[in-house]
């Protein structure tokens, strides 16, 4: 989007001017128009070979058909072109923390793929820092370290130099594209920053439709599973719902609970990341009763940061703190018109800012889960009715014989 590109380009003239002299007829028409329309200031033109390479990488990224494919193309190509030890993509989950969702790494260095890390591992400590700066370039980690904890992280992952740029999804800061040198300090040139800016811009342009596509695929896949599910398949179907939703939302846990007769919540199934303890046989105090709004939509329990949530009831707070929840989004599951249970996405490692798209996806998935439970209950009732009807002659005969 123009807003996102504008944020990235505080220090750069339009990309077309930056590479015009070097790529001219070689410029690929498939390179995003957003990338060549980015705004404003002064830029050192890229060297001819770098300009062509940037467009070549953008072409490969534009052809990606999944998020994983897009990520891997970006980091693999960047590590090769820059001859760095690590190229990584970091996705924010809160103001200060996130997950490394892609990494290309030279042999012999500690991997960070899949790690939940503080953003300070990539140069600056908060999302706001990247809103104010178009890049964070650190030539020598020993000389430019901000805090002892940052030094600890850089020692853990052997970082000697770092260059990071923000990546936007729509007009929101989504994550970082980062290059790290692990064998020696490195001075990052304007040419380096300009090249990485081109790739970051194409990454964010290609990212948005693939995120949307990933969410649509999840809903389509779950719909198919639910249509094919039999009465005996309900548990496995709900397990699939939890598993696929957790992967798509990139959360620590997704759990489905059903209300018992005493109005407490009984765990039905869950999907969790490896380090998170299981909720085996968990029973929660009731405390969560979303109501239908006038337009028919249901309210949700959304907590971005439990330490900042002042409006939680005592029961909500007890439920969340007992299981060390830092952030959650919980949606009601309705079986027909009956409030059957809830589906929750949970973060245990850190707070998380839930996007409107996250809540919309969770709502649609909970509706699908409610549908499969409802269909299962209807099928069970029909089966019971059939058995009753088949047994009716024997029942009448017994009644007659007793008379």
mmCIF file of C-alpha atoms in Angstrom:
data_model
loop_
_atom_site.group_PDB
_atom_site.id
_atom_site.type_symbol
_atom_site.label_atom_id
_atom_site.label_comp_id
_atom_site.label_asym_id
_atom_site.label_seq_id
_atom_site.Cartn_x
_atom_site.Cartn_y
_atom_site.Cartn_z
ATOM 1 C CA UNK A 1 0.000 0.000 0.000
ATOM 2 C CA UNK A 2 1.051 3.604 -0.507
ATOM 3 C CA UNK A 3 0.973 4.258 3.236
ATOM 4 C CA UNK A 4 3.297 1.361 3.935
ATOM 5 C CA UNK A 5 5.660 2.253 1.112
ATOM 6 C CA UNK A 6 5.753 5.837 2.316
ATOM 7 C CA UNK A 7 6.876 4.735 5.776
ATOM 8 C CA UNK A 8 9.679 2.661 4.296
ATOM 9 C CA UNK A 9 10.866 5.429 2.013
ATOM 10 C CA UNK A 10 11.599 8.311 4.370
ATOM 11 C CA UNK A 11 15.187 8.346 3.176
ATOM 12 C CA UNK A 12 14.685 7.251 -0.403
ATOM 13 C CA UNK A 13 13.602 8.725 -3.704
ATOM 14 C CA UNK A 14 11.246 6.642 -5.824
ATOM 15 C CA UNK A 15 12.684 3.249 -6.658
ATOM 16 C CA UNK A 16 12.323 3.913 -10.369
ATOM 17 C CA UNK A 17 14.721 6.865 -10.070
ATOM 18 C CA UNK A 18 17.067 4.866 -7.864
ATOM 19 C CA UNK A 19 17.597 2.127 -10.421
ATOM 20 C CA UNK A 20 16.611 3.847 -13.682
ATOM 21 C CA UNK A 21 20.133 4.385 -14.894
ATOM 22 C CA UNK A 22 21.173 0.843 -14.133
ATOM 23 C CA UNK A 23 18.250 -1.299 -15.266
ATOM 24 C CA UNK A 24 16.392 0.695 -17.968
ATOM 25 C CA UNK A 25 15.183 -1.949 -20.447
ATOM 26 C CA UNK A 26 15.970 -4.768 -18.058
ATOM 27 C CA UNK A 27 13.427 -3.541 -15.481
ATOM 28 C CA UNK A 28 10.834 -6.242 -15.081
ATOM 29 C CA UNK A 29 7.213 -5.154 -15.700
ATOM 30 C CA UNK A 30 6.042 -7.620 -13.053
ATOM 31 C CA UNK A 31 7.853 -5.759 -10.272
ATOM 32 C CA UNK A 32 5.132 -4.231 -8.154
ATOM 33 C CA UNK A 33 3.891 -0.748 -9.035
ATOM 34 C CA UNK A 34 3.869 -0.017 -5.320
ATOM 35 C CA UNK A 35 7.597 -0.621 -5.237
ATOM 36 C CA UNK A 36 8.309 1.812 -8.075
ATOM 37 C CA UNK A 37 5.947 4.445 -6.672
ATOM 38 C CA UNK A 38 7.482 4.762 -3.212
ATOM 39 C CA UNK A 39 8.026 8.361 -2.141
ATOM 40 C CA UNK A 40 10.446 10.883 -1.192
ATOM 41 C CA UNK A 41 13.940 12.287 -0.319
ATOM 42 C CA UNK A 42 17.364 11.513 -1.648
ATOM 43 C CA UNK A 43 18.925 8.217 -2.563
ATOM 44 C CA UNK A 44 22.209 6.956 -3.832
ATOM 45 C CA UNK A 45 21.435 5.054 -7.070
ATOM 46 C CA UNK A 46 22.099 1.352 -6.914
ATOM 47 C CA UNK A 47 25.057 -0.068 -8.794
ATOM 48 C CA UNK A 48 23.952 -1.538 -12.157
ATOM 49 C CA UNK A 49 24.306 -5.185 -11.163
ATOM 50 C CA UNK A 50 22.528 -4.601 -7.857
ATOM 51 C CA UNK A 51 19.591 -2.931 -9.613
ATOM 52 C CA UNK A 52 19.110 -5.871 -11.947
ATOM 53 C CA UNK A 53 19.456 -8.345 -9.099
ATOM 54 C CA UNK A 54 16.840 -6.532 -7.021
ATOM 55 C CA UNK A 55 14.321 -6.828 -9.820
ATOM 56 C CA UNK A 56 15.256 -10.486 -10.364
ATOM 57 C CA UNK A 57 14.601 -11.284 -6.700
ATOM 58 C CA UNK A 58 11.331 -9.344 -6.843
ATOM 59 C CA UNK A 59 10.240 -11.420 -9.839
ATOM 60 C CA UNK A 60 10.864 -14.661 -7.954
ATOM 61 C CA UNK A 61 9.016 -13.374 -4.896
ATOM 62 C CA UNK A 62 6.046 -12.244 -6.987
ATOM 63 C CA UNK A 63 5.736 -15.796 -8.328
ATOM 64 C CA UNK A 64 5.481 -17.345 -4.835
ATOM 65 C CA UNK A 65 2.199 -19.170 -4.231
ATOM 66 C CA UNK A 66 2.447 -19.706 -0.464
ATOM 67 C CA UNK A 67 3.726 -17.669 2.471
ATOM 68 C CA UNK A 68 6.422 -20.247 3.231
ATOM 69 C CA UNK A 69 7.617 -20.129 -0.387
ATOM 70 C CA UNK A 70 7.700 -16.317 -0.338
ATOM 71 C CA UNK A 71 9.672 -16.222 2.903
ATOM 72 C CA UNK A 72 12.201 -18.779 1.733
ATOM 73 C CA UNK A 73 12.813 -17.077 -1.612
ATOM 74 C CA UNK A 74 13.422 -13.755 0.134
ATOM 75 C CA UNK A 75 15.906 -14.975 2.755
ATOM 76 C CA UNK A 76 17.766 -17.394 0.480
ATOM 77 C CA UNK A 77 18.269 -14.805 -2.252
ATOM 78 C CA UNK A 78 19.287 -12.068 0.168
ATOM 79 C CA UNK A 79 21.871 -14.198 1.942
ATOM 80 C CA UNK A 80 23.367 -15.182 -1.408
ATOM 81 C CA UNK A 81 23.401 -11.654 -2.861
ATOM 82 C CA UNK A 82 24.799 -9.947 0.234
ATOM 83 C CA UNK A 83 27.136 -12.781 1.221
ATOM 84 C CA UNK A 84 25.932 -12.513 4.819
ATOM 85 C CA UNK A 85 25.773 -15.294 7.379
ATOM 86 C CA UNK A 86 22.080 -14.859 8.130
ATOM 87 C CA UNK A 87 19.023 -13.424 6.401
ATOM 88 C CA UNK A 88 15.829 -13.579 8.440
ATOM 89 C CA UNK A 89 12.194 -12.476 8.547
ATOM 90 C CA UNK A 90 10.824 -11.534 11.964
ATOM 91 C CA UNK A 91 7.059 -11.173 12.575
ATOM 92 C CA UNK A 92 5.886 -8.972 15.442
ATOM 93 C CA UNK A 93 3.416 -10.460 17.908
ATOM 94 C CA UNK A 94 3.524 -7.616 20.419
ATOM 95 C CA UNK A 95 5.149 -4.217 20.792
ATOM 96 C CA UNK A 96 8.491 -5.728 21.754
ATOM 97 C CA UNK A 97 8.429 -9.420 20.814
ATOM 98 C CA UNK A 98 7.822 -11.708 17.852
ATOM 99 C CA UNK A 99 8.808 -14.867 16.002
ATOM 100 C CA UNK A 100 11.462 -15.598 13.383
ATOM 101 C CA UNK A 101 9.321 -17.069 10.595
ATOM 102 C CA UNK A 102 12.096 -17.561 8.016
ATOM 103 C CA UNK A 103 15.868 -17.874 8.052
ATOM 104 C CA UNK A 104 18.686 -18.656 5.651
ATOM 105 C CA UNK A 105 21.862 -19.410 7.605
ATOM 106 C CA UNK A 106 25.494 -20.257 6.889
ATOM 107 C CA UNK A 107 26.725 -23.515 8.364
ATOM 108 C CA UNK A 108 28.250 -23.363 11.824
ATOM 109 C CA UNK A 109 26.047 -20.679 13.375
ATOM 110 C CA UNK A 110 23.193 -20.946 15.898
ATOM 111 C CA UNK A 111 19.783 -20.992 14.146
ATOM 112 C CA UNK A 112 16.997 -18.662 15.239
ATOM 113 C CA UNK A 113 14.214 -20.021 13.001
ATOM 114 C CA UNK A 114 11.016 -20.468 15.013
ATOM 115 C CA UNK A 115 12.450 -18.669 18.050
ATOM 116 C CA UNK A 116 10.309 -16.166 19.924
ATOM 117 C CA UNK A 117 12.639 -13.233 20.453
ATOM 118 C CA UNK A 118 12.644 -9.663 21.647
ATOM 119 C CA UNK A 119 12.746 -7.209 18.736
ATOM 120 C CA UNK A 120 15.960 -5.798 20.176
ATOM 121 C CA UNK A 121 17.725 -8.845 18.688
ATOM 122 C CA UNK A 122 17.426 -7.014 15.344
ATOM 123 C CA UNK A 123 18.618 -3.603 16.463
ATOM 124 C CA UNK A 124 15.799 -1.552 18.013
ATOM 125 C CA UNK A 125 13.637 -2.518 20.979
ATOM 126 C CA UNK A 126 10.084 -1.461 20.049
ATOM 127 C CA UNK A 127 7.743 -1.374 17.075
ATOM 128 C CA UNK A 128 7.608 2.426 17.398
ATOM 129 C CA UNK A 129 11.347 2.615 16.723
ATOM 130 C CA UNK A 130 10.774 1.125 13.273
ATOM 131 C CA UNK A 131 7.868 3.472 12.614
ATOM 132 C CA UNK A 132 10.243 6.385 13.135
ATOM 133 C CA UNK A 133 13.269 4.975 11.296
ATOM 134 C CA UNK A 134 13.483 3.621 7.764
ATOM 135 C CA UNK A 135 16.302 1.257 8.740
ATOM 136 C CA UNK A 136 18.423 0.167 11.691
ATOM 137 C CA UNK A 137 22.038 -0.381 10.669
ATOM 138 C CA UNK A 138 24.609 -1.649 13.168
ATOM 139 C CA UNK A 139 28.149 -2.006 11.872
ATOM 140 C CA UNK A 140 29.763 -3.370 15.031
ATOM 141 C CA UNK A 141 27.630 -5.031 17.709
ATOM 142 C CA UNK A 142 30.278 -4.554 20.391
ATOM 143 C CA UNK A 143 30.426 -0.812 19.782
ATOM 144 C CA UNK A 144 26.712 -0.109 19.304
ATOM 145 C CA UNK A 145 25.005 -2.382 21.813
ATOM 146 C CA UNK A 146 22.007 -0.760 23.570
ATOM 147 C CA UNK A 147 21.441 -3.017 26.600
ATOM 148 C CA UNK A 148 23.147 -5.998 28.277
ATOM 149 C CA UNK A 149 20.197 -8.163 27.196
ATOM 150 C CA UNK A 150 20.721 -7.180 23.574
ATOM 151 C CA UNK A 151 24.364 -8.186 23.888
ATOM 152 C CA UNK A 152 23.254 -11.489 25.386
ATOM 153 C CA UNK A 153 21.042 -12.152 22.368
ATOM 154 C CA UNK A 154 23.753 -11.177 19.925
ATOM 155 C CA UNK A 155 26.231 -13.450 21.676
ATOM 156 C CA UNK A 156 23.706 -16.300 21.609
ATOM 157 C CA UNK A 157 23.239 -15.966 17.857
ATOM 158 C CA UNK A 158 26.811 -14.796 17.128
ATOM 159 C CA UNK A 159 25.750 -11.459 15.623
ATOM 160 C CA UNK A 160 28.559 -9.049 14.784
ATOM 161 C CA UNK A 161 26.631 -6.666 12.489
ATOM 162 C CA UNK A 162 22.951 -6.154 11.668
ATOM 163 C CA UNK A 163 20.784 -4.351 9.101
ATOM 164 C CA UNK A 164 16.984 -4.374 9.572
ATOM 165 C CA UNK A 165 14.106 -2.753 7.660
ATOM 166 C CA UNK A 166 10.409 -2.702 8.557
ATOM 167 C CA UNK A 167 7.800 -4.678 6.611
ATOM 168 C CA UNK A 168 4.176 -3.501 6.557
ATOM 169 C CA UNK A 169 0.934 -5.406 6.078
ATOM 170 C CA UNK A 170 -1.564 -2.850 4.879
ATOM 171 C CA UNK A 171 -0.740 0.226 6.955
ATOM 172 C CA UNK A 172 0.365 -1.719 10.040
ATOM 173 C CA UNK A 173 3.910 -2.676 10.927
ATOM 174 C CA UNK A 174 4.016 -6.465 10.450
ATOM 175 C CA UNK A 175 7.653 -7.407 10.917
ATOM 176 C CA UNK A 176 11.288 -6.945 9.948
ATOM 177 C CA UNK A 177 13.560 -8.036 7.124
ATOM 178 C CA UNK A 178 17.046 -8.487 8.552
ATOM 179 C CA UNK A 179 20.597 -9.216 7.431
ATOM 180 C CA UNK A 180 23.188 -10.292 9.993
ATOM 181 C CA UNK A 181 26.923 -10.813 9.720
ATOM 182 C CA UNK A 182 28.170 -13.349 12.246
ATOM 183 C CA UNK A 183 31.853 -13.711 11.407
ATOM 184 C CA UNK A 184 32.956 -10.045 11.566
ATOM 185 C CA UNK A 185 31.669 -6.461 11.840
ATOM 186 C CA UNK A 186 30.373 -4.933 8.600
ATOM 187 C CA UNK A 187 29.681 -1.393 7.437
ATOM 188 C CA UNK A 188 26.342 -1.147 5.621
ATOM 189 C CA UNK A 189 26.387 1.164 2.614
ATOM 190 C CA UNK A 190 23.538 3.263 1.214
ATOM 191 C CA UNK A 191 23.582 0.836 -1.687
ATOM 192 C CA UNK A 192 23.003 -2.076 0.724
ATOM 193 C CA UNK A 193 20.107 -0.272 2.386
ATOM 194 C CA UNK A 194 18.567 0.733 -0.946
ATOM 195 C CA UNK A 195 18.733 -2.842 -2.233
ATOM 196 C CA UNK A 196 17.181 -4.262 0.932
ATOM 197 C CA UNK A 197 14.474 -1.584 0.729
ATOM 198 C CA UNK A 198 13.512 -2.795 -2.761
ATOM 199 C CA UNK A 199 13.181 -6.358 -1.548
ATOM 200 C CA UNK A 200 11.296 -5.341 1.620
ATOM 201 C CA UNK A 201 8.832 -3.369 -0.494
ATOM 202 C CA UNK A 202 8.169 -6.311 -2.796
ATOM 203 C CA UNK A 203 7.877 -8.600 0.226
ATOM 204 C CA UNK A 204 5.113 -6.490 1.744
ATOM 205 C CA UNK A 205 3.287 -6.162 -1.598
ATOM 206 C CA UNK A 206 3.294 -9.926 -2.151
ATOM 207 C CA UNK A 207 2.652 -10.685 1.521
ATOM 208 C CA UNK A 208 -0.846 -9.210 1.772
ATOM 209 C CA UNK A 209 -2.614 -11.351 -0.876
ATOM 210 C CA UNK A 210 -0.824 -14.476 0.357
ATOM 211 C CA UNK A 211 -1.942 -13.848 3.964
ATOM 212 C CA UNK A 212 -5.496 -13.460 2.702
ATOM 213 C CA UNK A 213 -5.116 -16.573 0.539
ATOM 214 C CA UNK A 214 -3.760 -18.542 3.501
ATOM 215 C CA UNK A 215 -6.782 -17.607 5.595
ATOM 216 C CA UNK A 216 -9.186 -18.503 2.766
ATOM 217 C CA UNK A 217 -7.424 -21.852 2.317
ATOM 218 C CA UNK A 218 -7.805 -22.589 6.012
ATOM 219 C CA UNK A 219 -11.543 -21.916 5.914
ATOM 220 C CA UNK A 220 -11.993 -23.939 2.708
ATOM 221 C CA UNK A 221 -9.983 -26.857 4.092
ATOM 222 C CA UNK A 222 -11.890 -26.895 7.367
ATOM 223 C CA UNK A 223 -15.216 -26.634 5.533
ATOM 224 C CA UNK A 224 -14.303 -29.719 3.483
ATOM 225 C CA UNK A 225 -13.274 -31.652 6.590
ATOM 226 C CA UNK A 226 -16.505 -30.726 8.329
ATOM 227 C CA UNK A 227 -18.686 -31.695 5.389
ATOM 228 C CA UNK A 228 -17.020 -35.101 5.267
ATOM 229 C CA UNK A 229 -17.053 -35.685 9.021
ATOM 230 C CA UNK A 230 -19.314 -38.393 10.431
ATOM 231 C CA UNK A 231 -20.757 -38.513 13.933
ATOM 232 C CA UNK A 232 -17.698 -40.412 15.146
ATOM 233 C CA UNK A 233 -15.274 -37.979 13.477
ATOM 234 C CA UNK A 234 -16.237 -34.876 15.448
ATOM 235 C CA UNK A 235 -13.309 -35.046 17.874
ATOM 236 C CA UNK A 236 -10.711 -35.495 15.136
ATOM 237 C CA UNK A 237 -12.334 -32.696 13.104
ATOM 238 C CA UNK A 238 -12.193 -30.286 16.046
ATOM 239 C CA UNK A 239 -8.567 -31.274 16.626
ATOM 240 C CA UNK A 240 -7.851 -30.363 12.997
ATOM 241 C CA UNK A 241 -9.659 -27.048 13.498
ATOM 242 C CA UNK A 242 -7.461 -26.188 16.498
ATOM 243 C CA UNK A 243 -4.243 -27.319 14.809
ATOM 244 C CA UNK A 244 -4.728 -25.464 11.522
ATOM 245 C CA UNK A 245 -5.988 -22.302 13.213
ATOM 246 C CA UNK A 246 -2.961 -22.189 15.516
ATOM 247 C CA UNK A 247 -0.595 -22.501 12.552
ATOM 248 C CA UNK A 248 -2.395 -19.814 10.550
ATOM 249 C CA UNK A 249 -2.597 -17.326 13.427
ATOM 250 C CA UNK A 250 0.911 -18.213 14.652
ATOM 251 C CA UNK A 251 -0.122 -18.430 18.306
ATOM 252 C CA UNK A 252 1.086 -20.550 21.227
ATOM 253 C CA UNK A 253 -2.206 -22.363 21.707
ATOM 254 C CA UNK A 254 -5.695 -22.760 20.269
ATOM 255 C CA UNK A 255 -8.187 -24.561 22.510
ATOM 256 C CA UNK A 256 -11.862 -25.507 22.260
ATOM 257 C CA UNK A 257 -13.980 -25.749 25.417
ATOM 258 C CA UNK A 258 -17.551 -27.012 25.942
ATOM 259 C CA UNK A 259 -19.925 -25.885 28.674
ATOM 260 C CA UNK A 260 -20.826 -28.557 31.209
ATOM 261 C CA UNK A 261 -24.188 -28.745 32.991
ATOM 262 C CA UNK A 262 -22.696 -26.790 35.896
ATOM 263 C CA UNK A 263 -21.746 -24.005 33.435
ATOM 264 C CA UNK A 264 -18.042 -24.595 33.807
ATOM 265 C CA UNK A 265 -15.874 -24.999 30.703
ATOM 266 C CA UNK A 266 -14.412 -28.444 29.946
ATOM 267 C CA UNK A 267 -11.484 -28.757 27.522
ATOM 268 C CA UNK A 268 -12.466 -30.646 24.357
ATOM 269 C CA UNK A 269 -9.213 -30.353 22.393
ATOM 270 C CA UNK A 270 -6.190 -28.136 21.920
ATOM 271 C CA UNK A 271 -3.201 -27.540 19.685
ATOM 272 C CA UNK A 272 -0.091 -26.027 21.257
ATOM 273 C CA UNK A 273 3.522 -25.210 20.519
ATOM 274 C CA UNK A 274 6.078 -27.616 21.933
ATOM 275 C CA UNK A 275 7.218 -25.552 24.924
ATOM 276 C CA UNK A 276 3.715 -24.804 26.217
ATOM 277 C CA UNK A 277 2.339 -27.181 28.902
ATOM 278 C CA UNK A 278 -0.795 -29.136 27.990
ATOM 279 C CA UNK A 279 -4.192 -28.228 29.446
ATOM 280 C CA UNK A 280 -5.027 -31.901 30.003
ATOM 281 C CA UNK A 281 -8.561 -32.289 31.430
ATOM 282 C CA UNK A 282 -8.680 -28.569 32.245
ATOM 283 C CA UNK A 283 -11.927 -27.179 33.661
ATOM 284 C CA UNK A 284 -12.422 -23.411 33.788
ATOM 285 C CA UNK A 285 -14.749 -21.300 35.884
ATOM 286 C CA UNK A 286 -17.649 -20.212 33.655
ATOM 287 C CA UNK A 287 -17.125 -16.465 33.594
ATOM 288 C CA UNK A 288 -17.305 -16.068 29.817
ATOM 289 C CA UNK A 289 -20.741 -15.341 28.420
ATOM 290 C CA UNK A 290 -20.537 -13.367 25.175
ATOM 291 C CA UNK A 291 -23.874 -12.003 24.052
ATOM 292 C CA UNK A 292 -25.335 -11.455 20.629
ATOM 293 C CA UNK A 293 -25.284 -7.835 19.528
ATOM 294 C CA UNK A 294 -28.248 -6.230 17.784
ATOM 295 C CA UNK A 295 -26.767 -6.959 14.357
ATOM 296 C CA UNK A 296 -26.462 -10.672 15.206
ATOM 297 C CA UNK A 297 -22.683 -10.655 15.580
ATOM 298 C CA UNK A 298 -21.185 -12.023 18.768
ATOM 299 C CA UNK A 299 -18.932 -10.213 21.172
ATOM 300 C CA UNK A 300 -15.523 -11.628 21.901
ATOM 301 C CA UNK A 301 -13.123 -11.576 24.822
ATOM 302 C CA UNK A 302 -9.975 -9.896 23.503
ATOM 303 C CA UNK A 303 -6.929 -9.253 25.682
ATOM 304 C CA UNK A 304 -3.861 -7.744 24.002
ATOM 305 C CA UNK A 305 -1.799 -7.575 27.185
ATOM 306 C CA UNK A 306 -3.054 -8.991 30.475
ATOM 307 C CA UNK A 307 -0.865 -6.568 32.450
ATOM 308 C CA UNK A 308 -2.623 -3.640 30.773
ATOM 309 C CA UNK A 309 -6.175 -5.043 30.877
ATOM 310 C CA UNK A 310 -8.022 -3.152 33.601
ATOM 311 C CA UNK A 311 -11.561 -4.218 32.653
ATOM 312 C CA UNK A 312 -11.260 -7.984 33.192
ATOM 313 C CA UNK A 313 -13.629 -9.609 35.662
ATOM 314 C CA UNK A 314 -12.174 -11.542 38.577
ATOM 315 C CA UNK A 315 -13.188 -14.826 36.942
ATOM 316 C CA UNK A 316 -11.572 -13.906 33.627
ATOM 317 C CA UNK A 317 -8.405 -12.815 35.369
ATOM 318 C CA UNK A 318 -8.283 -16.034 37.400
ATOM 319 C CA UNK A 319 -8.773 -18.203 34.308
ATOM 320 C CA UNK A 320 -6.020 -16.423 32.397
ATOM 321 C CA UNK A 321 -3.448 -16.111 35.169
ATOM 322 C CA UNK A 322 -3.902 -19.737 36.278
ATOM 323 C CA UNK A 323 -2.656 -20.826 32.841
ATOM 324 C CA UNK A 324 -0.070 -18.055 32.478
ATOM 325 C CA UNK A 325 -1.852 -16.403 29.537
ATOM 326 C CA UNK A 326 -0.362 -13.091 28.390
ATOM 327 C CA UNK A 327 -2.844 -12.385 25.557
ATOM 328 C CA UNK A 328 -5.938 -14.084 24.181
ATOM 329 C CA UNK A 329 -8.831 -13.828 21.758
ATOM 330 C CA UNK A 330 -11.858 -15.956 22.710
ATOM 331 C CA UNK A 331 -14.961 -16.412 20.558
ATOM 332 C CA UNK A 332 -18.228 -18.165 21.455
ATOM 333 C CA UNK A 333 -19.237 -21.375 19.648
ATOM 334 C CA UNK A 334 -22.952 -21.757 18.957
ATOM 335 C CA UNK A 335 -24.556 -25.114 18.208
ATOM 336 C CA UNK A 336 -27.682 -23.935 16.454
ATOM 337 C CA UNK A 337 -29.036 -21.331 18.881
ATOM 338 C CA UNK A 338 -27.399 -22.980 21.906
ATOM 339 C CA UNK A 339 -24.284 -21.395 23.406
ATOM 340 C CA UNK A 340 -22.210 -24.588 23.280
ATOM 341 C CA UNK A 341 -18.692 -23.460 24.225
ATOM 342 C CA UNK A 342 -15.775 -21.233 23.279
ATOM 343 C CA UNK A 343 -12.739 -21.261 21.017
ATOM 344 C CA UNK A 344 -9.667 -19.361 22.171
ATOM 345 C CA UNK A 345 -6.309 -18.361 20.709
ATOM 346 C CA UNK A 346 -3.698 -17.822 23.423
ATOM 347 C CA UNK A 347 -0.249 -16.306 23.783
ATOM 348 C CA UNK A 348 1.840 -17.413 26.761
ATOM 349 C CA UNK A 349 5.252 -15.975 25.892
ATOM 350 C CA UNK A 350 4.278 -12.346 25.412
ATOM 351 C CA UNK A 351 1.485 -9.884 24.776
ATOM 352 C CA UNK A 352 0.002 -9.678 21.277
ATOM 353 C CA UNK A 353 -1.839 -7.030 19.334
ATOM 354 C CA UNK A 354 -4.785 -8.831 17.733
ATOM 355 C CA UNK A 355 -5.634 -7.498 14.269
ATOM 356 C CA UNK A 356 -9.221 -7.190 13.068
ATOM 357 C CA UNK A 357 -8.395 -9.904 10.518
ATOM 358 C CA UNK A 358 -7.303 -12.254 13.318
ATOM 359 C CA UNK A 359 -10.641 -11.837 15.086
ATOM 360 C CA UNK A 360 -12.633 -12.191 11.874
ATOM 361 C CA UNK A 361 -10.827 -15.423 11.004
ATOM 362 C CA UNK A 362 -11.311 -16.801 14.522
ATOM 363 C CA UNK A 363 -15.011 -15.934 14.364
ATOM 364 C CA UNK A 364 -15.480 -17.707 11.032
ATOM 365 C CA UNK A 365 -13.620 -20.788 12.259
ATOM 366 C CA UNK A 366 -15.693 -20.902 15.471
ATOM 367 C CA UNK A 367 -18.843 -20.725 13.328
ATOM 368 C CA UNK A 368 -17.599 -23.714 11.317
ATOM 369 C CA UNK A 369 -16.808 -25.590 14.524
ATOM 370 C CA UNK A 370 -20.329 -24.879 15.774
ATOM 371 C CA UNK A 371 -21.762 -26.195 12.508
ATOM 372 C CA UNK A 372 -19.923 -29.513 12.724
ATOM 373 C CA UNK A 373 -21.018 -30.006 16.364
ATOM 374 C CA UNK A 374 -24.607 -29.168 15.414
ATOM 375 C CA UNK A 375 -24.595 -31.544 12.447
ATOM 376 C CA UNK A 376 -23.165 -34.277 14.643
ATOM 377 C CA UNK A 377 -25.858 -33.795 17.287
ATOM 378 C CA UNK A 378 -28.620 -33.798 14.652
ATOM 379 C CA UNK A 379 -27.227 -36.988 13.122
ATOM 380 C CA UNK A 380 -27.078 -38.623 16.555
ATOM 381 C CA UNK A 381 -30.699 -37.647 17.247
ATOM 382 C CA UNK A 382 -31.823 -39.070 13.892
ATOM 383 C CA UNK A 383 -29.980 -42.313 14.592
ATOM 384 C CA UNK A 384 -31.581 -42.552 18.009
ATOM 385 C CA UNK A 385 -35.023 -41.926 16.495
ATOM 386 C CA UNK A 386 -34.469 -44.657 13.923
ATOM 387 C CA UNK A 387 -33.493 -47.148 16.633
ATOM 388 C CA UNK A 388 -36.527 -46.150 18.675
ATOM 389 C CA UNK A 389 -38.811 -46.644 15.673
ATOM 390 C CA UNK A 390 -37.309 -50.052 14.900
ATOM 391 C CA UNK A 391 -37.772 -51.108 18.531
ATOM 392 C CA UNK A 392 -41.375 -49.879 18.734
ATOM 393 C CA UNK A 393 -43.078 -53.220 17.790
ATOM 394 C CA UNK A 394 -41.138 -55.072 20.512
ATOM 395 C CA UNK A 395 -42.080 -52.389 23.060
ATOM 396 C CA UNK A 396 -45.796 -52.634 22.118
ATOM 397 C CA UNK A 397 -45.675 -56.434 22.361
ATOM 398 C CA UNK A 398 -44.087 -56.280 25.816
ATOM 399 C CA UNK A 399 -46.720 -53.819 26.995
ATOM 400 C CA UNK A 400 -49.499 -56.055 25.621
ATOM 401 C CA UNK A 401 -48.072 -59.181 27.219
ATOM 402 C CA UNK A 402 -47.927 -57.551 30.621
ATOM 403 C CA UNK A 403 -51.591 -56.616 30.326
#
